[in-house]
Amino acid sequence: MTSELKTEHITINMGPQHPSTHGVIRFVIKTDGEIIHECDPDVGYLHRGIEKIAESVTWQGFVPFTDRVDYLASMNANWAYCMAVEEMLGTEVPERAEYIRVIAGELNRISSHLVAIGAADMDMGAITPFVQLLREREYINDLLEMICGARLTYNYYSIGGVNYDLPEGFSIKVMGFLDHFEVAVEQMHRLVTYNQIFINRFANVAAVSPEMAMDYNFVGPNLRGSGVKYDVRRNKPYSIYDKLDFEIPIGTASVGTLGDCYDRYFVRVEEIRESVKILRQCLQQIPEGEIQAKVKNAIKPPVGHKYIRTETPRGDTGYFIYSDGKTSPSRLKIRTGSFTGMSIIPELARNIFIADLVAVIGSLDIVAPELDR
Amino acid sequence: MFKEHTLNTTEIIDLIQKNTQIEVKASENSYDASIIVEPKDVLPVMKFLKLSRDLSFKVLSSHTAVHDGEDFKLFWNLLSYEHNLETTIESSVPVVSPQIQSVCKVWKAADWLERESYDLFGIQYIDHPDLRRIMLPEDWIGFPLRKDYQSPEGYQDIENSRSEIDKRFKP
């Protein structure tokens, strides 16, 4: 009798408005009961044509648009674009500006990772860590507001430097925050990272092997979670990262298989600690001096193409710029970590529970505007 | 794992020509050096670049197109974590018949990147497993990132024209 019982595949929509999809993304899921048979991510709901806009604004005028590419890490997005244009023009950024860039970028990296971790926890049903981590993020937002006046989309970096110098008493405030924050990270560890319920939900789910990670072009914490030790800050150093001392954490399969959701999560937690280390060094070493290099008002980079990669919180972000020597780019392509991370979903989501798909999306740290651009 | 070992573009070109007997040449560009490959040779060259022990470009970092006059220039940015190498492959197809072999079989990351440039440029990838629009709706007409693209007057019930209030206002 039991062998004659058959279940029908049901097609359901997860999203576009779904609390655990981290933005407006739709997943068309064919399920066999609770198990996913096939999953097709439907992206593009937040496609604003930023790459087309780039073709009609000036080189400097595009900086505020990069904020909107990745709103959780606008500083790093600004940085990636500004650095690309500086490389094309051959501009030397003053040393103080480089230090300020690293300080702002690493603060933003911490705040972005806090949201990533908190949101992953909340997807798993733990509301308390999310609220606690968002409180910490508010302190960072206060610090970033001090230096540029904005709390989300900063528009702080300019081509050739940064827009404002650090305000008075900034480094004391950051030092005070870091002292407090290190205790808060420990508290978060006790609350989530070593929590058995959380480990059971994340460990051994959707493991990605190193080969698969490279094949799908995983970047940043997702790639390192699979055990590939590659960080643009270390392997192709830019700015002042070669002068700084920090570790590259990788996934170690501490509780499950290599490259599972827990490894990706844990790499982010460890990266927060490394960012704290970097910040302390920068605040001690920061020199006095200029914050803006001399850049002409009408920028016209020579004809050619340039591909620049920087390490943002969501991994290696590539800006491909094709210039035809005019006052705006002829073509600008932004290759983001969320886009390539998302393309693995059809393969990862096969034969797992619907509830585990939520864990996978949470652990990949996908930000929809960055995915759709 | 990461050796201090960097091959330059000329050495990569030599390796390609020695092993595959395919003519490739270096491009003249003010910034990144790139390797120009004929459209018909793209797939074999890519396969070699990935499988070669000396290069092992296991990562397709980015792929995109550029509308440049009568041609679409196509760029593939490849990375090798093992040897800490980076290179750019360049090819071009005419706008009137933009057809090129898909490299999905070489890198899985190519799937979505090719779908994106099909969506925004209308480039046809031969042997792509699932070539359909990714960013725009299925019934969208035209390819927005082409230079001759005209914005539509509307999409379904949504009008794309300036409102009456907007037209009257003169700052």
XYZ file of C-alpha atoms in Angstrom, chain A:
373
model
C 0.000 0.000 0.000
C 2.731 2.480 0.986
C 4.596 2.019 -2.284
C 1.558 3.254 -4.202
C 1.407 6.511 -2.285
C 2.841 9.333 -4.327
C 3.339 12.963 -3.503
C 2.850 15.619 -6.103
C 5.425 18.345 -6.677
C 4.026 21.706 -5.680
C 5.385 24.968 -7.057
C 5.498 27.744 -4.484
C 6.781 31.289 -4.484
C 9.117 32.332 -1.733
C 9.142 36.093 -1.967
C 9.429 38.710 -3.467
C 8.213 40.045 -0.126
C 9.548 37.517 2.304
C 11.202 38.446 5.594
C 14.125 36.087 5.172
C 15.132 36.863 1.601
C 17.123 39.966 2.619
C 15.503 42.259 0.115
C 13.250 41.804 -2.837
C 14.185 38.437 -4.330
C 11.834 35.693 -5.453
C 12.554 31.987 -5.284
C 10.373 29.710 -7.368
C 10.520 26.434 -5.484
C 9.268 23.039 -6.607
C 8.800 21.058 -3.438
C 8.196 17.472 -2.617
C 6.598 17.937 0.773
C 9.086 19.793 2.912
C 12.034 18.978 0.657
C 13.065 21.258 -2.202
C 13.224 19.523 -5.530
C 14.180 22.500 -7.657
C 14.812 26.139 -6.851
C 15.028 28.962 -9.351
C 16.015 32.380 -7.999
C 14.249 35.206 -9.811
C 16.304 38.346 -9.378
C 16.063 41.824 -10.857
C 13.337 43.390 -8.743
C 15.780 46.080 -7.626
C 17.427 46.637 -10.985
C 17.824 50.398 -11.218
C 20.120 50.516 -14.212
C 23.036 51.962 -12.274
C 25.430 50.846 -15.000
C 23.410 52.788 -17.586
C 23.283 55.851 -15.328
C 27.091 55.759 -15.157
C 27.233 56.453 -18.882
C 25.486 59.802 -18.490
C 27.025 61.275 -15.322
C 30.530 62.635 -14.820
C 33.278 60.542 -13.247
C 32.949 62.355 -9.906
C 29.170 62.399 -10.185
C 29.001 58.629 -10.063
C 30.412 58.345 -6.522
C 27.019 58.841 -4.776
C 25.519 56.125 -6.981
C 28.047 53.601 -5.711
C 26.554 54.156 -2.232
C 23.306 52.736 -3.566
C 24.971 49.656 -5.010
C 25.629 48.268 -1.560
C 23.892 50.227 1.133
C 25.292 48.134 3.972
C 28.863 48.953 3.052
C 28.755 52.250 1.182
C 32.224 53.260 2.315
C 33.743 50.201 0.695
C 31.673 50.671 -2.439
C 32.859 54.284 -2.725
C 36.390 53.105 -2.209
C 36.247 50.470 -4.937
C 35.068 52.990 -7.530
C 37.370 55.831 -6.463
C 40.354 53.520 -6.499
C 39.523 52.348 -10.014
C 39.391 55.915 -11.335
C 42.563 56.881 -9.462
C 44.397 53.955 -11.048
C 43.229 55.123 -14.458
C 44.391 58.677 -13.846
C 47.566 57.672 -12.033
C 46.662 59.766 -9.002
C 48.684 59.292 -5.823
C 46.438 59.439 -2.767
C 48.043 61.205 0.243
C 49.047 58.883 3.076
C 46.721 60.401 5.652
C 43.800 59.939 3.275
C 44.743 56.269 2.834
C 44.695 55.774 6.599
C 41.337 57.519 6.903
C 40.017 55.324 4.095
C 41.114 52.169 5.883
C 39.597 53.362 9.184
C 36.247 54.213 7.586
C 36.280 51.081 5.447
C 37.014 48.730 8.331
C 34.415 50.371 10.575
C 31.930 49.851 7.795
C 33.079 46.263 7.344
C 32.336 45.574 11.013
C 28.891 47.144 10.777
C 28.093 45.204 7.602
C 29.179 41.906 9.156
C 27.091 42.692 12.237
C 23.997 42.962 10.068
C 24.947 39.789 8.190
C 25.391 37.813 11.390
C 22.369 39.342 13.092
C 20.099 38.746 10.124
C 21.290 35.141 9.807
C 20.452 34.660 13.497
C 17.055 36.206 13.069
C 16.305 33.951 10.088
C 17.015 31.042 12.403
C 14.455 32.397 14.855
C 16.768 34.156 17.309
C 15.579 37.743 17.666
C 17.705 38.791 20.657
C 21.129 38.671 18.932
C 19.809 40.741 16.029
C 18.653 43.512 18.349
C 21.892 43.417 20.320
C 24.074 43.501 17.232
C 22.074 46.312 15.704
C 22.688 48.303 18.868
C 26.438 47.894 18.304
C 25.977 48.923 14.700
C 24.275 52.108 15.859
C 27.484 53.077 17.705
C 29.433 52.618 14.477
C 26.839 54.653 12.589
C 27.365 57.418 15.161
C 31.111 57.328 14.525
C 30.638 57.428 10.757
C 28.141 60.249 11.158
C 30.864 62.158 12.991
C 33.187 61.986 9.996
C 30.749 62.587 7.154
C 27.324 63.515 8.490
C 25.466 60.553 7.021
C 24.410 57.287 8.597
C 23.785 54.999 5.637
C 24.856 56.367 2.263
C 28.017 58.244 3.049
C 29.477 59.663 -0.169
C 32.652 60.193 1.841
C 35.445 59.110 -0.476
C 36.325 61.344 -3.355
C 38.508 60.686 -6.340
C 41.978 61.380 -4.968
C 41.232 61.260 -1.254
C 38.402 61.809 1.174
C 35.968 64.681 1.485
C 36.531 65.717 5.115
C 39.297 65.293 7.648
C 38.662 63.357 10.856
C 36.934 65.503 13.492
C 38.631 66.341 16.777
C 38.550 63.602 19.374
C 37.586 60.973 16.825
C 40.358 58.490 17.596
C 39.611 58.595 21.350
C 35.965 57.842 20.588
C 36.861 54.945 18.283
C 39.310 53.531 20.863
C 36.585 53.737 23.513
C 34.169 51.972 21.202
C 36.656 49.212 20.378
C 37.271 48.493 24.072
C 33.552 48.152 24.597
C 33.033 46.242 21.357
C 35.520 43.489 22.112
C 33.512 42.620 25.210
C 30.311 42.749 23.173
C 31.758 40.297 20.615
C 32.533 37.848 23.419
C 28.990 38.231 24.668
C 27.688 37.522 21.173
C 29.820 34.394 21.002
C 28.278 33.076 24.200
C 24.831 33.930 22.926
C 25.050 32.555 19.387
C 28.296 31.140 18.068
C 28.678 28.354 20.624
C 24.959 27.877 21.078
C 24.056 24.251 20.350
C 20.694 25.096 18.778
C 22.379 27.491 16.384
C 25.143 25.006 15.572
C 22.560 22.343 14.796
C 20.815 24.659 12.370
C 23.994 25.789 10.581
C 26.535 22.968 10.715
C 26.572 20.436 7.848
C 24.051 22.463 5.832
C 24.871 23.200 2.179
C 28.581 22.510 2.210
C 30.514 24.063 -0.681
C 33.811 22.414 -1.621
C 36.788 24.652 -2.546
C 36.558 23.577 -6.211
C 32.872 24.379 -6.364
C 33.475 27.724 -4.649
C 36.031 28.701 -7.272
C 33.916 27.375 -10.136
C 30.996 29.561 -9.069
C 33.317 32.476 -8.354
C 32.588 32.733 -4.663
C 34.340 35.706 -3.124
C 35.182 37.096 0.278
C 33.975 35.346 3.441
C 32.017 32.783 1.391
C 35.152 31.722 -0.470
C 37.262 31.667 2.669
C 34.553 29.701 4.440
C 35.267 26.933 1.913
C 38.893 26.901 2.985
C 40.466 28.915 0.152
C 42.835 31.417 1.702
C 42.471 34.332 -0.640
C 41.923 37.922 0.354
C 42.553 40.799 -2.026
C 43.879 42.863 0.878
C 46.644 40.295 1.368
C 47.189 38.710 -2.046
C 47.056 41.882 -4.126
C 47.601 44.575 -1.510
C 46.170 47.998 -2.190
C 46.132 51.178 -0.118
C 48.206 50.604 3.048
C 47.180 47.020 3.768
C 50.734 45.748 3.186
C 51.877 47.773 6.221
C 49.253 46.322 8.523
C 49.365 43.113 10.492
C 46.238 40.969 10.318
C 45.242 37.364 9.809
C 43.045 35.887 7.066
C 40.542 33.599 8.805
C 39.376 30.567 6.830
C 36.806 27.852 7.383
C 38.120 24.929 9.404
C 35.113 22.601 9.643
C 35.201 23.080 13.417
C 31.752 21.575 14.011
C 30.610 20.255 10.635
C 31.853 19.802 7.066
C 34.208 22.205 5.341
C 32.392 25.074 3.677
C 29.030 24.623 5.390
C 26.865 27.494 6.590
C 28.576 27.517 9.980
C 32.026 27.969 8.431
C 30.839 30.929 6.369
C 29.265 32.415 9.468
C 32.355 31.837 11.585
C 34.713 33.469 9.070
C 32.647 36.652 9.376
C 32.871 36.595 13.152
C 36.637 36.173 12.983
C 36.934 38.948 10.394
C 35.293 41.346 12.817
C 38.125 40.680 15.278
C 40.732 41.227 12.564
C 39.089 44.521 11.615
C 39.329 45.626 15.251
C 43.061 44.810 15.115
C 43.487 46.811 11.897
C 41.620 49.779 13.367
C 43.841 49.881 16.454
C 46.985 49.873 14.304
C 45.675 52.592 11.999
C 44.681 54.876 14.848
C 48.182 54.592 16.313
C 50.052 55.073 13.036
C 47.946 57.728 11.290
C 50.175 60.618 10.125
C 49.319 64.288 9.732
C 49.043 65.764 6.269
C 46.886 66.351 3.234
C 43.626 64.453 2.710
C 43.022 65.186 -0.964
C 45.295 64.871 -3.963
C 45.082 67.442 -6.735
C 42.563 66.205 -9.289
C 41.310 68.226 -12.248
C 37.689 69.282 -12.281
C 36.937 67.678 -15.638
C 38.399 64.184 -15.509
C 39.130 62.513 -18.829
C 40.991 59.222 -18.347
C 42.777 57.948 -21.466
C 41.085 55.394 -23.730
C 41.243 51.819 -22.441
C 39.815 49.332 -20.028
C 40.645 48.642 -16.415
C 39.489 45.968 -13.998
C 40.040 46.751 -10.323
C 39.192 44.491 -7.430
C 38.876 45.480 -3.791
C 37.866 43.532 -0.740
C 34.480 44.757 0.464
C 32.490 42.997 3.232
C 30.742 40.895 0.618
C 34.051 39.950 -0.895
C 36.042 40.876 -3.910
C 34.093 43.591 -5.752
C 35.283 44.209 -9.282
C 34.833 47.433 -11.203
C 35.351 47.008 -14.924
C 35.623 50.414 -16.538
C 35.916 51.132 -20.236
C 36.849 54.693 -20.987
C 36.699 56.383 -24.374
C 38.434 59.521 -23.139
C 35.254 61.493 -22.453
C 33.906 63.087 -19.275
C 31.845 60.036 -18.365
C 32.598 56.296 -18.550
C 31.707 54.546 -21.804
C 30.878 51.362 -19.920
C 31.033 50.524 -16.246
C 30.374 47.040 -14.980
C 30.130 46.237 -11.305
C 30.740 42.593 -10.482
C 29.556 42.018 -6.948
C 29.862 39.152 -4.517
C 26.118 38.748 -4.080
C 25.569 38.167 -7.792
C 27.940 35.243 -8.119
C 27.020 33.924 -4.687
C 23.388 33.810 -5.697
C 24.007 31.796 -8.867
C 24.928 28.758 -6.768
C 21.453 28.567 -5.161
C 19.865 26.198 -7.765
C 22.619 23.677 -7.102
C 22.846 24.120 -3.316
C 19.099 24.098 -2.737
C 18.508 20.694 -4.300
C 17.219 18.112 -1.799
C 17.373 20.279 1.295
C 14.552 21.468 3.559
C 12.808 24.762 2.875
C 13.911 25.939 6.328
C 17.514 25.170 5.363
C 17.241 27.334 2.252
C 16.646 30.231 4.637
C 19.870 29.290 6.434
C 21.770 29.150 3.134
C 20.581 32.589 2.049
C 21.419 33.978 5.482
C 24.898 32.482 5.459
C 25.682 33.742 1.941
C 25.009 37.331 3.109
C 23.161 38.438 0.002
C 22.184 42.077 -0.318
C 19.538 42.527 -2.991
C 20.478 45.997 -4.342
C 24.024 44.798 -4.846
C 22.751 41.731 -6.622
C 20.503 43.628 -9.034
C 22.311 46.987 -9.309
